[in-house]
Short mmCIF file of C-alpha atoms in Angstrom, two decimals:
data_model
loop_
_atom_site.label_atom_id
_atom_site.label_comp_id
_atom_site.label_asym_id
_atom_site.label_seq_id
_atom_site.Cartn_x
_atom_site.Cartn_y
_atom_site.Cartn_z
CA MET A 1 109.22 85.38 70.22
CA THR A 2 109.75 82.37 67.98
CA LEU A 3 112.24 81.53 65.26
CA GLY A 4 111.89 78.97 62.48
CA SER A 5 110.77 78.27 58.97
CA GLY A 6 108.66 75.79 57.09
CA GLY A 7 105.93 75.83 59.70
CA SER A 8 108.28 74.97 62.59
CA SER A 9 109.12 77.32 65.42
CA VAL A 10 111.70 77.52 68.18
CA VAL A 11 110.88 79.31 71.42
CA VAL A 12 113.55 81.83 72.39
CA PRO A 13 114.76 81.02 75.96
CA ARG A 14 113.80 83.45 78.71
CA ASN A 15 117.25 84.96 79.30
CA PHE A 16 117.91 85.46 75.57
CA ARG A 17 114.58 87.20 75.29
CA LEU A 18 115.39 89.49 78.23
CA LEU A 19 118.85 90.22 76.82
CA GLU A 20 117.16 91.33 73.59
CA GLU A 21 114.85 93.59 75.58
CA LEU A 22 117.78 94.97 77.57
CA GLU A 23 119.70 95.80 74.40
CA ARG A 24 116.69 97.53 72.89
CA GLY A 25 116.10 99.49 76.08
CA GLU A 26 119.72 100.67 76.14
CA LYS A 27 119.52 101.86 72.52
CA GLY A 28 116.44 103.96 73.22
CA ILE A 29 112.81 103.55 72.25
CA GLY A 30 111.00 105.70 69.68
CA ASP A 31 110.78 109.36 70.66
CA GLY A 32 112.32 108.76 74.09
CA THR A 33 109.12 109.32 76.09
CA VAL A 34 109.26 105.74 77.39
CA SER A 35 112.38 103.91 78.52
CA TYR A 36 113.45 101.05 80.75
CA GLY A 37 116.51 99.30 82.11
CA MET A 38 117.56 96.50 84.45
CA ASP A 39 118.00 97.32 88.15
CA ASP A 40 120.66 94.79 89.13
CA GLY A 41 123.30 93.76 86.63
CA ASP A 42 124.36 90.91 88.94
CA ASP A 43 120.92 89.27 88.97
CA ILE A 44 121.33 86.30 86.63
CA TYR A 45 117.55 85.94 86.41
CA MET A 46 117.15 89.57 85.25
CA ARG A 47 113.97 90.01 87.28
CA SER A 48 113.79 93.62 88.43
CA TRP A 49 113.48 96.50 85.96
CA THR A 50 112.74 100.22 86.15
CA GLY A 51 110.64 101.96 83.52
CA THR A 52 110.06 105.65 82.87
CA ILE A 53 107.16 107.35 81.13
CA ILE A 54 107.01 111.04 80.23
CA GLY A 55 103.37 112.10 80.38
CA PRO A 56 101.60 112.62 77.02
CA HIS A 57 100.72 116.05 75.61
CA ASN A 58 97.27 117.56 76.04
CA SER A 59 96.61 115.70 79.29
CA VAL A 60 97.02 116.34 83.01
CA HIS A 61 100.14 114.16 82.77
CA GLU A 62 101.95 116.44 80.31
CA GLY A 63 105.50 117.19 81.43
CA ARG A 64 105.39 114.78 84.34
CA ILE A 65 107.93 111.98 84.66
CA TYR A 66 106.60 108.70 86.04
CA GLN A 67 108.83 105.93 87.32
CA LEU A 68 107.59 102.36 87.66
CA LYS A 69 108.93 98.91 88.50
CA LEU A 70 108.52 95.77 86.41
CA PHE A 71 109.17 92.37 87.99
CA CYS A 72 109.79 89.57 85.48
CA ASP A 73 109.52 86.33 87.42
CA LYS A 74 111.05 83.07 86.21
CA ASP A 75 107.95 82.27 84.16
CA TYR A 76 108.33 85.43 82.01
CA PRO A 77 107.52 85.82 79.12
CA GLU A 78 105.01 82.97 79.35
CA LYS A 79 103.33 85.10 82.00
CA PRO A 80 103.39 88.90 82.21
CA PRO A 81 105.60 90.86 84.56
CA THR A 82 104.06 92.46 87.61
CA VAL A 83 104.02 96.22 87.08
CA ARG A 84 103.97 98.81 89.84
CA PHE A 85 104.18 102.59 89.71
CA HIS A 86 106.75 104.13 92.05
CA SER A 87 105.52 107.63 91.25
CA ARG A 88 102.03 108.29 92.54
CA VAL A 89 99.50 108.45 89.72
CA ASN A 90 95.73 108.40 89.38
CA LEU A 91 94.78 105.97 86.59
CA THR A 92 91.77 103.68 86.41
CA CYS A 93 94.02 100.61 85.97
CA VAL A 94 96.32 101.39 88.92
CA ASN A 95 95.67 100.42 92.54
CA HIS A 96 95.56 103.69 94.46
CA GLU A 97 97.12 102.21 97.60
CA THR A 98 100.00 100.16 96.18
CA GLY A 99 100.59 101.52 92.68
CA VAL A 100 100.23 98.04 91.16
CA VAL A 101 98.81 97.97 87.63
CA GLU A 102 95.83 95.62 87.87
CA PRO A 103 95.68 93.04 85.04
CA LYS A 104 91.87 92.90 85.13
CA LYS A 105 91.78 96.61 84.29
CA PHE A 106 94.71 96.73 81.88
CA GLY A 107 94.22 94.67 78.72
CA ILE A 108 97.79 93.86 77.76
CA LEU A 109 98.43 92.24 81.15
CA GLY A 110 95.03 90.61 81.40
CA ASN A 111 95.29 89.13 77.89
CA TRP A 112 99.02 88.54 77.84
CA GLN A 113 100.78 86.90 74.91
CA ARG A 114 104.37 85.69 74.85
CA GLU A 115 105.27 88.10 72.06
CA TYR A 116 104.46 91.15 74.18
CA THR A 117 107.36 93.04 75.75
CA MET A 118 108.05 95.54 78.51
CA GLU A 119 108.25 98.20 75.82
CA ASP A 120 104.69 97.32 74.76
CA ILE A 121 103.52 97.67 78.37
CA LEU A 122 105.05 101.13 78.78
CA ILE A 123 103.66 102.36 75.46
CA ARG A 124 100.18 101.10 76.38
CA LEU A 125 100.37 102.79 79.78
CA LYS A 126 101.27 106.06 78.11
CA LYS A 127 98.24 105.64 75.83
CA GLU A 128 96.11 104.96 78.92
CA MET A 129 97.21 108.31 80.33
CA ALA A 130 95.97 110.02 77.16
CA SER A 131 92.67 108.10 77.02
CA PRO A 132 89.39 110.02 77.58
CA HIS A 133 88.74 108.37 80.95
CA ASN A 134 92.23 109.19 82.31
CA ARG A 135 93.50 112.35 80.61
CA LYS A 136 91.66 114.76 82.92
CA LEU A 137 91.72 112.90 86.24
CA VAL A 138 93.00 114.91 89.20
CA GLN A 139 96.55 113.78 89.99
CA PRO A 140 98.55 113.60 93.24
CA PRO A 141 101.14 116.35 93.74
CA GLU A 142 104.10 115.87 91.43
CA GLY A 143 107.03 114.08 93.04
CA HIS A 144 104.94 112.03 95.48
CA VAL A 145 105.67 108.31 95.56
CA PHE A 146 104.10 105.15 96.91
CA SER A 147 105.50 104.01 100.27
CA MET A 148 108.95 102.46 100.66
CA ARG A 149 107.38 99.46 102.38
CA ASP A 150 105.26 98.81 99.30
CA ALA A 151 108.37 99.10 97.14
CA GLU A 152 110.33 96.71 99.36
CA MET A 153 107.44 94.23 99.39
CA PHE A 154 107.27 94.44 95.61
CA SER A 155 110.98 93.65 95.29
CA TYR A 156 110.31 90.37 97.12
CA GLY A 157 107.36 89.50 94.92
CA VAL A 158 104.77 90.33 97.62
CA PHE A 159 101.49 90.75 95.78
CA SER A 160 98.75 88.95 97.76
CA GLN A 161 97.20 89.63 101.17
CA ARG A 162 98.85 86.51 102.62
CA ASP A 163 102.20 87.52 101.12
CA ALA A 164 101.86 90.92 102.79
CA GLU A 165 101.12 89.32 106.17
CA MET A 166 104.11 87.00 105.77
CA PHE A 167 106.30 89.96 104.78
CA SER A 168 105.31 91.83 107.94
CA TYR A 169 106.80 88.93 109.94
CA GLY A 170 110.00 88.97 107.90
CA VAL A 171 109.08 85.88 105.90
CA LEU A 172 111.35 86.12 102.86
CA SER A 173 112.80 82.63 102.27
CA GLN A 174 111.24 79.25 101.48
CA ARG A 175 112.06 78.05 105.01
CA ASP A 176 110.55 81.23 106.48
CA ALA A 177 107.37 80.57 104.50
CA GLU A 178 107.19 77.01 105.83
CA MET A 179 107.72 78.28 109.39
CA PHE A 180 105.04 80.91 108.84
CA SER A 181 102.55 78.23 107.80
CA TYR A 182 103.08 76.63 111.22
CA GLY A 183 102.63 79.94 113.06
CA VAL A 184 106.35 80.31 113.87
CA PHE A 185 106.87 83.97 114.80
CA SER A 186 109.05 84.08 117.96
CA GLN A 187 112.65 83.01 118.60
CA ARG A 188 111.43 80.07 120.72
CA ASP A 189 108.97 79.09 117.97
CA ALA A 190 111.83 79.09 115.47
CA GLU A 191 113.96 76.90 117.75
CA MET A 192 111.05 74.49 118.21
CA PHE A 193 110.47 74.48 114.45
CA SER A 194 114.10 73.52 113.82
CA TYR A 195 113.51 70.39 115.92
CA GLY A 196 110.29 69.49 114.11
CA VAL A 197 108.05 70.60 117.00
CA PHE A 198 104.63 71.15 115.42
CA SER A 199 101.98 69.60 117.72
CA GLN A 200 100.92 70.43 121.29
CA ARG A 201 102.49 67.19 122.53
CA ASP A 202 105.71 67.97 120.67
CA ALA A 203 105.77 71.37 122.38
CA GLU A 204 105.42 69.75 125.82
CA MET A 205 108.27 67.36 125.01
CA PHE A 206 110.36 70.29 123.78
CA SER A 207 109.86 72.14 127.08
CA TYR A 208 111.35 69.11 128.90
CA GLY A 209 114.35 68.96 126.60
CA VAL A 210 113.08 65.99 124.55
CA PHE A 211 114.48 66.84 121.10
CA TYR A 212 115.67 63.67 119.42
CA MET A 213 113.17 61.05 120.51
CA HIS A 214 110.61 60.07 117.87
CA VAL A 215 107.04 60.75 118.95
CA GLU A 216 106.02 57.06 118.78
CA ASN A 217 108.85 56.10 121.16
CA ALA A 218 108.37 58.95 123.60
CA GLN A 219 106.24 57.20 126.22
#
């Protein structure tokens, strides 16, 4: 969203933009069949949101309530949020294993513009449910959800294969990620890492208690 006149424009800062979206979400959207709100009021970056969609009439989704997660990283709204269904759903744009809405198959995410909002995403998803190629698809039993591990991974921004592998080793911080890149998985590996032990020769020195001697001087 931009403000200005006379051909000039001012970009609304990220947090102001999200505060506007939060206020709109709290007031209610349209007929109430889509809604959203922030998950953690203490998160100053306002990253994690929960959305709800009530399935459209005259479709297999009618009467169903779908919950999904939206993750607005620090580059939002320049880049779209990552969107993931918590409720299991069968849609052509949704990954059947993780519930992630795939940008390549969902136009608003694939062709994102700064002016788009979370409300726009939810409304488009509801329209997708009513589209000819989705409205009659066989659905999972109502009430089924994607796994808790997927949900936890999502909350940490785990979206790629490498991220998933790192997550399985408990790699959640920047330092953890750096350790992971060196193959640091065990307690001893972590201790070696803290002393800057990365090479085979360093490891030998470490095993003899040589911690503070610079490699060039360790003869």
